Amino acid sequence: MKVALTIAGSDSGGGAGIQADLKTFQQYGVFGTSAIVALTAQNTRGVRAVEPVSESMVSAQLIALAEDLPPDALKTGMLAEAGLVRLVARSIRENGWSNLVVDPVMVSTSGTRLLTTEAEEVLREDLLPLASLVTPNLDEAAILTGRVVHDTATMERAGSSLLRFGTAAALVKGGHLSSDTIVDILVTPSGTRHFTRPRIDTTSVHGTGCTLSAAITAGLALGRTLESAVAGGLDFVHRAIIAAPGLGGGFGPLNHTVPPPTAGE
């Protein structure tokens, strides 16, 4: 069985973060491991509290995994602070871990900041050069590149800029576009590919970014090509939104029990 690692924050509401990642890994049939870098008190209505885990504890988690359960692919999510971003990047380099998917989590769906301003620069300089893929939404792409990102043309330019920062590929997500159609754009050194699907009228969107990056990570752990892993991950999230259970009174969770995509999807 392949191993997939998530380095991220815990979501007490179960819809995002470590919880969403492990549920997704399980559906894909890979063994999920985790290093928790922050605790959050949250539900579908919002985030009530955030508490970073100490650097020594995060380091201990990563050392324990490196010596016994090294990942075939891994992802980062919420990393909270600059020191934690540096620590995680250093651990990935020292262990020679590959197939890294960076989900640059900066702000929660409800608007709570989950990454400090100082940490943004560290993420760009230390973590992106290690990534096989970075998966920003429009706001995150704008922060990382320092440019306005509001349509497909600027999404493509942002993806190209992210490649210049060192990432091997960028998936700029268009969920925040003001249109009836969602366009996600994969930018690689060999070109761009647009993934298009109809927008779903729903508030059950909590954890979509976490779930997508986890699905792509699982696909890479299974040996799928990057493009196949991205296509399958987008399909998985689309179906998980359609099948959302309608829980909570705010931005509800997805349904992580939908069948995983098969290779080639």
PDB file of C-alpha atoms in Angstrom:
ATOM      1  CA  MET A   1       0.000   0.000   0.000  1.00  0.00           C
ATOM      2  CA  LYS A   2       1.247   3.472  -0.883  1.00  0.00           C
ATOM      3  CA  VAL A   3       1.726   6.110   1.838  1.00  0.00           C
ATOM      4  CA  ALA A   4       0.519   9.721   1.589  1.00  0.00           C
ATOM      5  CA  LEU A   5       1.435  12.358   4.179  1.00  0.00           C
ATOM      6  CA  THR A   6      -0.446  15.532   5.057  1.00  0.00           C
ATOM      7  CA  ILE A   7       1.288  18.345   6.939  1.00  0.00           C
ATOM      8  CA  ALA A   8      -1.460  20.741   7.932  1.00  0.00           C
ATOM      9  CA  GLY A   9      -3.819  21.993  10.617  1.00  0.00           C
ATOM     10  CA  SER A  10      -6.593  20.127  12.387  1.00  0.00           C
ATOM     11  CA  ASP A  11     -10.224  21.117  11.734  1.00  0.00           C
ATOM     12  CA  SER A  12     -12.453  20.271  14.699  1.00  0.00           C
ATOM     13  CA  GLY A  13     -15.456  20.468  12.354  1.00  0.00           C
ATOM     14  CA  GLY A  14     -14.044  17.655  10.227  1.00  0.00           C
ATOM     15  CA  GLY A  15     -14.597  19.322   6.860  1.00  0.00           C
ATOM     16  CA  ALA A  16     -11.127  20.600   6.037  1.00  0.00           C
ATOM     17  CA  GLY A  17      -7.512  20.262   7.109  1.00  0.00           C
ATOM     18  CA  ILE A  18      -6.042  17.008   8.373  1.00  0.00           C
ATOM     19  CA  GLN A  19      -9.478  15.430   8.703  1.00  0.00           C
ATOM     20  CA  ALA A  20     -10.480  16.069   5.086  1.00  0.00           C
ATOM     21  CA  ASP A  21      -7.066  14.931   3.882  1.00  0.00           C
ATOM     22  CA  LEU A  22      -7.171  11.608   5.714  1.00  0.00           C
ATOM     23  CA  LYS A  23     -10.739  10.913   4.557  1.00  0.00           C
ATOM     24  CA  THR A  24      -9.650  11.569   0.974  1.00  0.00           C
ATOM     25  CA  PHE A  25      -6.552   9.375   1.272  1.00  0.00           C
ATOM     26  CA  GLN A  26      -8.741   6.562   2.609  1.00  0.00           C
ATOM     27  CA  GLN A  27     -11.125   6.807  -0.356  1.00  0.00           C
ATOM     28  CA  TYR A  28      -8.214   6.597  -2.774  1.00  0.00           C
ATOM     29  CA  GLY A  29      -6.901   3.461  -1.063  1.00  0.00           C
ATOM     30  CA  VAL A  30      -3.616   4.950   0.154  1.00  0.00           C
ATOM     31  CA  PHE A  31      -2.394   4.860   3.750  1.00  0.00           C
ATOM     32  CA  GLY A  32      -2.624   8.328   5.258  1.00  0.00           C
ATOM     33  CA  THR A  33      -0.164   9.749   7.770  1.00  0.00           C
ATOM     34  CA  SER A  34      -0.132  13.230   9.264  1.00  0.00           C
ATOM     35  CA  ALA A  35       1.931  15.890  10.958  1.00  0.00           C
ATOM     36  CA  ILE A  36      -0.315  18.425  12.693  1.00  0.00           C
ATOM     37  CA  VAL A  37       1.106  21.955  12.730  1.00  0.00           C
ATOM     38  CA  ALA A  38      -1.891  23.809  14.222  1.00  0.00           C
ATOM     39  CA  LEU A  39      -5.117  23.218  16.112  1.00  0.00           C
ATOM     40  CA  THR A  40      -8.279  25.075  15.207  1.00  0.00           C
ATOM     41  CA  ALA A  41     -11.615  25.367  16.952  1.00  0.00           C
ATOM     42  CA  GLN A  42     -14.115  25.685  14.131  1.00  0.00           C
ATOM     43  CA  ASN A  43     -17.368  24.508  12.623  1.00  0.00           C
ATOM     44  CA  THR A  44     -19.252  25.316   9.428  1.00  0.00           C
ATOM     45  CA  ARG A  45     -19.970  28.841  10.698  1.00  0.00           C
ATOM     46  CA  GLY A  46     -16.353  29.894  11.167  1.00  0.00           C
ATOM     47  CA  VAL A  47     -13.055  29.618  13.007  1.00  0.00           C
ATOM     48  CA  ARG A  48     -13.176  30.462  16.723  1.00  0.00           C
ATOM     49  CA  ALA A  49      -9.543  29.885  17.689  1.00  0.00           C
ATOM     50  CA  VAL A  50      -6.190  28.919  16.181  1.00  0.00           C
ATOM     51  CA  GLU A  51      -3.221  27.575  18.116  1.00  0.00           C
ATOM     52  CA  PRO A  52       0.033  26.608  16.356  1.00  0.00           C
ATOM     53  CA  VAL A  53       1.823  23.455  17.507  1.00  0.00           C
ATOM     54  CA  SER A  54       5.352  23.959  18.826  1.00  0.00           C
ATOM     55  CA  GLU A  55       8.180  23.596  16.321  1.00  0.00           C
ATOM     56  CA  SER A  56       9.749  20.857  18.445  1.00  0.00           C
ATOM     57  CA  MET A  57       6.556  18.789  18.294  1.00  0.00           C
ATOM     58  CA  VAL A  58       6.137  19.292  14.544  1.00  0.00           C
ATOM     59  CA  SER A  59       9.767  18.255  14.062  1.00  0.00           C
ATOM     60  CA  ALA A  60       9.263  15.166  16.218  1.00  0.00           C
ATOM     61  CA  GLN A  61       6.259  14.103  14.129  1.00  0.00           C
ATOM     62  CA  LEU A  62       8.199  14.453  10.877  1.00  0.00           C
ATOM     63  CA  ILE A  63      11.236  12.590  12.229  1.00  0.00           C
ATOM     64  CA  ALA A  64       9.009   9.737  13.423  1.00  0.00           C
ATOM     65  CA  LEU A  65       7.440   9.408   9.980  1.00  0.00           C
ATOM     66  CA  ALA A  66      10.752   9.692   8.131  1.00  0.00           C
ATOM     67  CA  GLU A  67      12.315   6.822  10.031  1.00  0.00           C
ATOM     68  CA  ASP A  68       9.422   4.375   9.671  1.00  0.00           C
ATOM     69  CA  LEU A  69       6.660   5.521   7.273  1.00  0.00           C
ATOM     70  CA  PRO A  70       8.222   7.670   4.525  1.00  0.00           C
ATOM     71  CA  PRO A  71       5.615   9.015   2.091  1.00  0.00           C
ATOM     72  CA  ASP A  72       5.282   8.206  -1.590  1.00  0.00           C
ATOM     73  CA  ALA A  73       3.686  11.647  -1.939  1.00  0.00           C
ATOM     74  CA  LEU A  74       2.872  14.442   0.478  1.00  0.00           C
ATOM     75  CA  LYS A  75       0.997  17.710   0.770  1.00  0.00           C
ATOM     76  CA  THR A  76       1.123  20.812   2.898  1.00  0.00           C
ATOM     77  CA  GLY A  77      -1.906  22.787   3.945  1.00  0.00           C
ATOM     78  CA  MET A  78      -2.230  25.325   6.729  1.00  0.00           C
ATOM     79  CA  LEU A  79       1.274  26.060   8.059  1.00  0.00           C
ATOM     80  CA  ALA A  80       0.372  29.075  10.222  1.00  0.00           C
ATOM     81  CA  GLU A  81       3.736  30.734  10.900  1.00  0.00           C
ATOM     82  CA  ALA A  82       7.050  31.495   9.193  1.00  0.00           C
ATOM     83  CA  GLY A  83       9.058  29.289  11.551  1.00  0.00           C
ATOM     84  CA  LEU A  84       6.826  26.308  10.841  1.00  0.00           C
ATOM     85  CA  VAL A  85       7.098  26.858   7.076  1.00  0.00           C
ATOM     86  CA  ARG A  86      10.908  26.919   7.345  1.00  0.00           C
ATOM     87  CA  LEU A  87      10.916  23.785   9.492  1.00  0.00           C
ATOM     88  CA  VAL A  88       8.656  21.866   7.118  1.00  0.00           C
ATOM     89  CA  ALA A  89      10.673  22.911   4.058  1.00  0.00           C
ATOM     90  CA  ARG A  90      13.916  21.895   5.755  1.00  0.00           C
ATOM     91  CA  SER A  91      12.505  18.491   6.710  1.00  0.00           C
ATOM     92  CA  ILE A  92      11.295  17.840   3.164  1.00  0.00           C
ATOM     93  CA  ARG A  93      14.720  18.728   1.746  1.00  0.00           C
ATOM     94  CA  GLU A  94      16.680  16.700   4.306  1.00  0.00           C
ATOM     95  CA  ASN A  95      14.526  13.610   3.835  1.00  0.00           C
ATOM     96  CA  GLY A  96      14.534  13.888   0.041  1.00  0.00           C
ATOM     97  CA  TRP A  97      10.744  13.604  -0.109  1.00  0.00           C
ATOM     98  CA  SER A  98       9.251  14.144  -3.565  1.00  0.00           C
ATOM     99  CA  ASN A  99       5.780  14.430  -5.109  1.00  0.00           C
ATOM    100  CA  LEU A 100       5.011  17.453  -2.926  1.00  0.00           C
ATOM    101  CA  VAL A 101       1.707  19.287  -3.412  1.00  0.00           C
ATOM    102  CA  VAL A 102       1.621  22.725  -1.762  1.00  0.00           C
ATOM    103  CA  ASP A 103      -1.844  24.054  -0.926  1.00  0.00           C
ATOM    104  CA  PRO A 104      -0.987  27.629   0.152  1.00  0.00           C
ATOM    105  CA  VAL A 105      -3.741  27.974   2.747  1.00  0.00           C
ATOM    106  CA  MET A 106      -3.870  31.638   3.780  1.00  0.00           C
ATOM    107  CA  VAL A 107      -7.457  32.498   4.726  1.00  0.00           C
ATOM    108  CA  SER A 108     -10.352  30.275   5.794  1.00  0.00           C
ATOM    109  CA  THR A 109     -13.646  30.149   3.890  1.00  0.00           C
ATOM    110  CA  SER A 110     -15.154  32.322   6.628  1.00  0.00           C
ATOM    111  CA  GLY A 111     -12.357  34.909   6.355  1.00  0.00           C
ATOM    112  CA  THR A 112     -10.033  34.014   9.250  1.00  0.00           C
ATOM    113  CA  ARG A 113      -6.328  34.456   8.467  1.00  0.00           C
ATOM    114  CA  LEU A 114      -4.468  31.123   8.670  1.00  0.00           C
ATOM    115  CA  LEU A 115      -0.980  32.199   7.524  1.00  0.00           C
ATOM    116  CA  THR A 116       0.983  35.201   8.770  1.00  0.00           C
ATOM    117  CA  THR A 117       2.192  37.843   6.323  1.00  0.00           C
ATOM    118  CA  GLU A 118       5.821  36.976   7.118  1.00  0.00           C
ATOM    119  CA  ALA A 119       5.136  33.317   6.380  1.00  0.00           C
ATOM    120  CA  GLU A 120       3.860  34.139   2.879  1.00  0.00           C
ATOM    121  CA  GLU A 121       7.342  35.146   1.732  1.00  0.00           C
ATOM    122  CA  VAL A 122       8.943  32.108   3.378  1.00  0.00           C
ATOM    123  CA  LEU A 123       6.448  29.829   1.663  1.00  0.00           C
ATOM    124  CA  ARG A 124       7.257  31.420  -1.682  1.00  0.00           C
ATOM    125  CA  GLU A 125      11.040  31.251  -1.226  1.00  0.00           C
ATOM    126  CA  ASP A 126      11.543  28.017   0.745  1.00  0.00           C
ATOM    127  CA  LEU A 127       8.632  25.723  -0.071  1.00  0.00           C
ATOM    128  CA  LEU A 128       7.613  26.451  -3.665  1.00  0.00           C
ATOM    129  CA  PRO A 129      10.995  25.363  -5.129  1.00  0.00           C
ATOM    130  CA  LEU A 130      10.390  21.904  -3.596  1.00  0.00           C
ATOM    131  CA  ALA A 131       6.882  21.490  -5.009  1.00  0.00           C
ATOM    132  CA  SER A 132       5.699  19.281  -7.815  1.00  0.00           C
ATOM    133  CA  LEU A 133       2.514  21.355  -7.781  1.00  0.00           C
ATOM    134  CA  VAL A 134       1.111  24.420  -6.033  1.00  0.00           C
ATOM    135  CA  THR A 135      -2.683  24.874  -5.911  1.00  0.00           C
ATOM    136  CA  PRO A 136      -3.636  28.502  -5.151  1.00  0.00           C
ATOM    137  CA  ASN A 137      -7.079  30.015  -5.538  1.00  0.00           C
ATOM    138  CA  LEU A 138      -7.372  33.467  -7.118  1.00  0.00           C
ATOM    139  CA  ASP A 139      -6.639  35.370  -3.902  1.00  0.00           C
ATOM    140  CA  GLU A 140      -3.688  33.155  -2.976  1.00  0.00           C
ATOM    141  CA  ALA A 141      -2.255  33.391  -6.488  1.00  0.00           C
ATOM    142  CA  ALA A 142      -2.483  37.190  -6.262  1.00  0.00           C
ATOM    143  CA  ILE A 143      -0.678  37.263  -2.923  1.00  0.00           C
ATOM    144  CA  LEU A 144       2.058  34.882  -4.076  1.00  0.00           C
ATOM    145  CA  THR A 145       2.712  36.693  -7.348  1.00  0.00           C
ATOM    146  CA  GLY A 146       1.950  40.275  -6.314  1.00  0.00           C
ATOM    147  CA  ARG A 147      -0.416  40.643  -9.273  1.00  0.00           C
ATOM    148  CA  VAL A 148      -4.178  40.963  -9.661  1.00  0.00           C
ATOM    149  CA  VAL A 149      -5.720  37.633 -10.697  1.00  0.00           C
ATOM    150  CA  HIS A 150      -9.332  37.901 -11.855  1.00  0.00           C
ATOM    151  CA  ASP A 151      -9.814  36.048 -15.155  1.00  0.00           C
ATOM    152  CA  THR A 152      -8.354  33.204 -17.204  1.00  0.00           C
ATOM    153  CA  ALA A 153      -5.680  35.388 -18.815  1.00  0.00           C
ATOM    154  CA  THR A 154      -4.351  36.614 -15.470  1.00  0.00           C
ATOM    155  CA  MET A 155      -4.650  33.071 -14.058  1.00  0.00           C
ATOM    156  CA  GLU A 156      -2.342  31.825 -16.807  1.00  0.00           C
ATOM    157  CA  ARG A 157       0.120  34.636 -16.138  1.00  0.00           C
ATOM    158  CA  ALA A 158       0.045  33.895 -12.411  1.00  0.00           C
ATOM    159  CA  GLY A 159       0.751  30.232 -13.102  1.00  0.00           C
ATOM    160  CA  SER A 160       3.747  31.171 -15.236  1.00  0.00           C
ATOM    161  CA  SER A 161       5.039  33.454 -12.490  1.00  0.00           C
ATOM    162  CA  LEU A 162       4.765  30.646  -9.945  1.00  0.00           C
ATOM    163  CA  LEU A 163       6.865  28.430 -12.204  1.00  0.00           C
ATOM    164  CA  ARG A 164       9.553  31.117 -12.165  1.00  0.00           C
ATOM    165  CA  PHE A 165       9.518  30.933  -8.362  1.00  0.00           C
ATOM    166  CA  GLY A 166      10.584  27.307  -8.676  1.00  0.00           C
ATOM    167  CA  THR A 167       7.491  25.117  -8.498  1.00  0.00           C
ATOM    168  CA  ALA A 168       7.339  22.406 -11.166  1.00  0.00           C
ATOM    169  CA  ALA A 169       3.683  23.148 -11.962  1.00  0.00           C
ATOM    170  CA  ALA A 170       0.797  25.338 -10.809  1.00  0.00           C
ATOM    171  CA  LEU A 171      -2.932  24.691 -10.693  1.00  0.00           C
ATOM    172  CA  VAL A 172      -4.642  28.082 -10.400  1.00  0.00           C
ATOM    173  CA  LYS A 173      -8.179  27.432  -9.176  1.00  0.00           C
ATOM    174  CA  GLY A 174     -11.059  29.479 -10.558  1.00  0.00           C
ATOM    175  CA  GLY A 175     -13.748  28.799  -7.984  1.00  0.00           C
ATOM    176  CA  HIS A 176     -13.913  32.516  -7.130  1.00  0.00           C
ATOM    177  CA  LEU A 177     -14.523  33.594 -10.730  1.00  0.00           C
ATOM    178  CA  SER A 178     -17.817  35.458 -11.164  1.00  0.00           C
ATOM    179  CA  SER A 179     -19.284  33.195 -13.823  1.00  0.00           C
ATOM    180  CA  ASP A 180     -21.553  30.187 -14.216  1.00  0.00           C
ATOM    181  CA  THR A 181     -18.583  28.129 -15.334  1.00  0.00           C
ATOM    182  CA  ILE A 182     -15.555  27.283 -13.205  1.00  0.00           C
ATOM    183  CA  VAL A 183     -12.200  27.140 -14.973  1.00  0.00           C
ATOM    184  CA  ASP A 184      -9.134  25.693 -13.269  1.00  0.00           C
ATOM    185  CA  ILE A 185      -5.861  26.155 -15.115  1.00  0.00           C
ATOM    186  CA  LEU A 186      -2.877  23.811 -14.927  1.00  0.00           C
ATOM    187  CA  VAL A 187       0.348  25.508 -15.972  1.00  0.00           C
ATOM    188  CA  THR A 188       3.466  23.422 -16.620  1.00  0.00           C
ATOM    189  CA  PRO A 189       6.708  24.088 -18.516  1.00  0.00           C
ATOM    190  CA  SER A 190       5.164  22.310 -21.511  1.00  0.00           C
ATOM    191  CA  GLY A 191       2.019  24.439 -21.647  1.00  0.00           C
ATOM    192  CA  THR A 192      -1.391  25.027 -20.086  1.00  0.00           C
ATOM    193  CA  ARG A 193      -4.580  22.994 -19.771  1.00  0.00           C
ATOM    194  CA  HIS A 194      -8.003  24.346 -18.850  1.00  0.00           C
ATOM    195  CA  PHE A 195     -10.390  22.188 -16.810  1.00  0.00           C
ATOM    196  CA  THR A 196     -13.961  23.456 -17.141  1.00  0.00           C
ATOM    197  CA  ARG A 197     -17.114  22.443 -15.317  1.00  0.00           C
ATOM    198  CA  PRO A 198     -20.463  24.065 -14.433  1.00  0.00           C
ATOM    199  CA  ARG A 199     -20.709  25.911 -11.138  1.00  0.00           C
ATOM    200  CA  ILE A 200     -22.811  24.163  -8.490  1.00  0.00           C
ATOM    201  CA  ASP A 201     -25.212  26.421  -6.580  1.00  0.00           C
ATOM    202  CA  THR A 202     -24.357  25.375  -3.024  1.00  0.00           C
ATOM    203  CA  THR A 203     -22.867  26.569   0.257  1.00  0.00           C
ATOM    204  CA  SER A 204     -21.249  23.162   0.854  1.00  0.00           C
ATOM    205  CA  VAL A 205     -17.758  24.263  -0.133  1.00  0.00           C
ATOM    206  CA  HIS A 206     -15.837  24.009   3.147  1.00  0.00           C
ATOM    207  CA  GLY A 207     -12.619  22.075   2.598  1.00  0.00           C
ATOM    208  CA  THR A 208     -12.684  22.023  -1.201  1.00  0.00           C
ATOM    209  CA  GLY A 209      -9.061  23.170  -1.475  1.00  0.00           C
ATOM    210  CA  CYS A 210      -7.834  20.721   1.138  1.00  0.00           C
ATOM    211  CA  THR A 211      -9.743  17.862  -0.458  1.00  0.00           C
ATOM    212  CA  LEU A 212      -8.479  18.684  -3.942  1.00  0.00           C
ATOM    213  CA  SER A 213      -4.824  18.867  -2.932  1.00  0.00           C
ATOM    214  CA  ALA A 214      -5.209  15.649  -0.927  1.00  0.00           C
ATOM    215  CA  ALA A 215      -6.802  13.886  -3.897  1.00  0.00           C
ATOM    216  CA  ILE A 216      -3.984  14.998  -6.192  1.00  0.00           C
ATOM    217  CA  THR A 217      -1.429  13.847  -3.608  1.00  0.00           C
ATOM    218  CA  ALA A 218      -3.109  10.450  -3.391  1.00  0.00           C
ATOM    219  CA  GLY A 219      -3.063  10.181  -7.177  1.00  0.00           C
ATOM    220  CA  LEU A 220       0.663  10.934  -7.265  1.00  0.00           C
ATOM    221  CA  ALA A 221       1.284   8.374  -4.500  1.00  0.00           C
ATOM    222  CA  LEU A 222      -0.439   5.798  -6.705  1.00  0.00           C
ATOM    223  CA  GLY A 223       1.972   6.589  -9.529  1.00  0.00           C
ATOM    224  CA  ARG A 224      -0.368   8.582 -11.747  1.00  0.00           C
ATOM    225  CA  THR A 225       0.968  11.378 -13.917  1.00  0.00           C
ATOM    226  CA  LEU A 226       0.502  14.913 -12.650  1.00  0.00           C
ATOM    227  CA  GLU A 227      -2.129  15.726 -15.279  1.00  0.00           C
ATOM    228  CA  SER A 228      -4.042  12.517 -14.526  1.00  0.00           C
ATOM    229  CA  ALA A 229      -3.866  13.166 -10.773  1.00  0.00           C
ATOM    230  CA  VAL A 230      -5.150  16.721 -11.254  1.00  0.00           C
ATOM    231  CA  ALA A 231      -7.994  15.658 -13.555  1.00  0.00           C
ATOM    232  CA  GLY A 232      -9.018  12.900 -11.158  1.00  0.00           C
ATOM    233  CA  GLY A 233      -8.821  15.183  -8.150  1.00  0.00           C
ATOM    234  CA  LEU A 234     -11.027  17.827  -9.756  1.00  0.00           C
ATOM    235  CA  ASP A 235     -13.563  15.159 -10.673  1.00  0.00           C
ATOM    236  CA  PHE A 236     -13.531  13.754  -7.127  1.00  0.00           C
ATOM    237  CA  VAL A 237     -14.158  17.170  -5.570  1.00  0.00           C
ATOM    238  CA  HIS A 238     -16.921  18.004  -8.067  1.00  0.00           C
ATOM    239  CA  ARG A 239     -18.798  14.810  -7.189  1.00  0.00           C
ATOM    240  CA  ALA A 240     -18.140  15.307  -3.447  1.00  0.00           C
ATOM    241  CA  ILE A 241     -19.760  18.759  -3.653  1.00  0.00           C
ATOM    242  CA  ILE A 242     -22.788  17.405  -5.526  1.00  0.00           C
ATOM    243  CA  ALA A 243     -23.219  14.688  -2.869  1.00  0.00           C
ATOM    244  CA  ALA A 244     -22.606  17.019   0.093  1.00  0.00           C
ATOM    245  CA  PRO A 245     -24.617  15.972   3.176  1.00  0.00           C
ATOM    246  CA  GLY A 246     -25.888  19.471   3.995  1.00  0.00           C
ATOM    247  CA  LEU A 247     -24.505  19.538   7.529  1.00  0.00           C
ATOM    248  CA  GLY A 248     -24.221  22.646   9.684  1.00  0.00           C
ATOM    249  CA  GLY A 249     -25.627  26.128   9.366  1.00  0.00           C
ATOM    250  CA  GLY A 250     -22.750  27.747   7.469  1.00  0.00           C
ATOM    251  CA  PHE A 251     -20.356  26.580   4.756  1.00  0.00           C
ATOM    252  CA  GLY A 252     -20.944  22.838   4.944  1.00  0.00           C
ATOM    253  CA  PRO A 253     -18.532  19.976   4.288  1.00  0.00           C
ATOM    254  CA  LEU A 254     -18.209  17.833   1.189  1.00  0.00           C
ATOM    255  CA  ASN A 255     -19.097  14.151   1.015  1.00  0.00           C
ATOM    256  CA  HIS A 256     -15.729  12.404   1.146  1.00  0.00           C
ATOM    257  CA  THR A 257     -17.317   8.977   0.703  1.00  0.00           C
ATOM    258  CA  VAL A 258     -17.939   9.347  -3.046  1.00  0.00           C
ATOM    259  CA  PRO A 259     -16.040   6.763  -5.122  1.00  0.00           C
ATOM    260  CA  PRO A 260     -12.488   7.730  -6.102  1.00  0.00           C
ATOM    261  CA  PRO A 261     -11.605   8.280  -9.760  1.00  0.00           C
ATOM    262  CA  THR A 262      -9.924   5.455 -11.583  1.00  0.00           C
ATOM    263  CA  ALA A 263      -6.544   5.865 -13.256  1.00  0.00           C
ATOM    264  CA  GLY A 264      -6.839   7.976 -16.380  1.00  0.00           C
ATOM    265  CA  GLU A 265      -9.802  10.034 -15.198  1.00  0.00           C
TER     266      GLU A 265
END
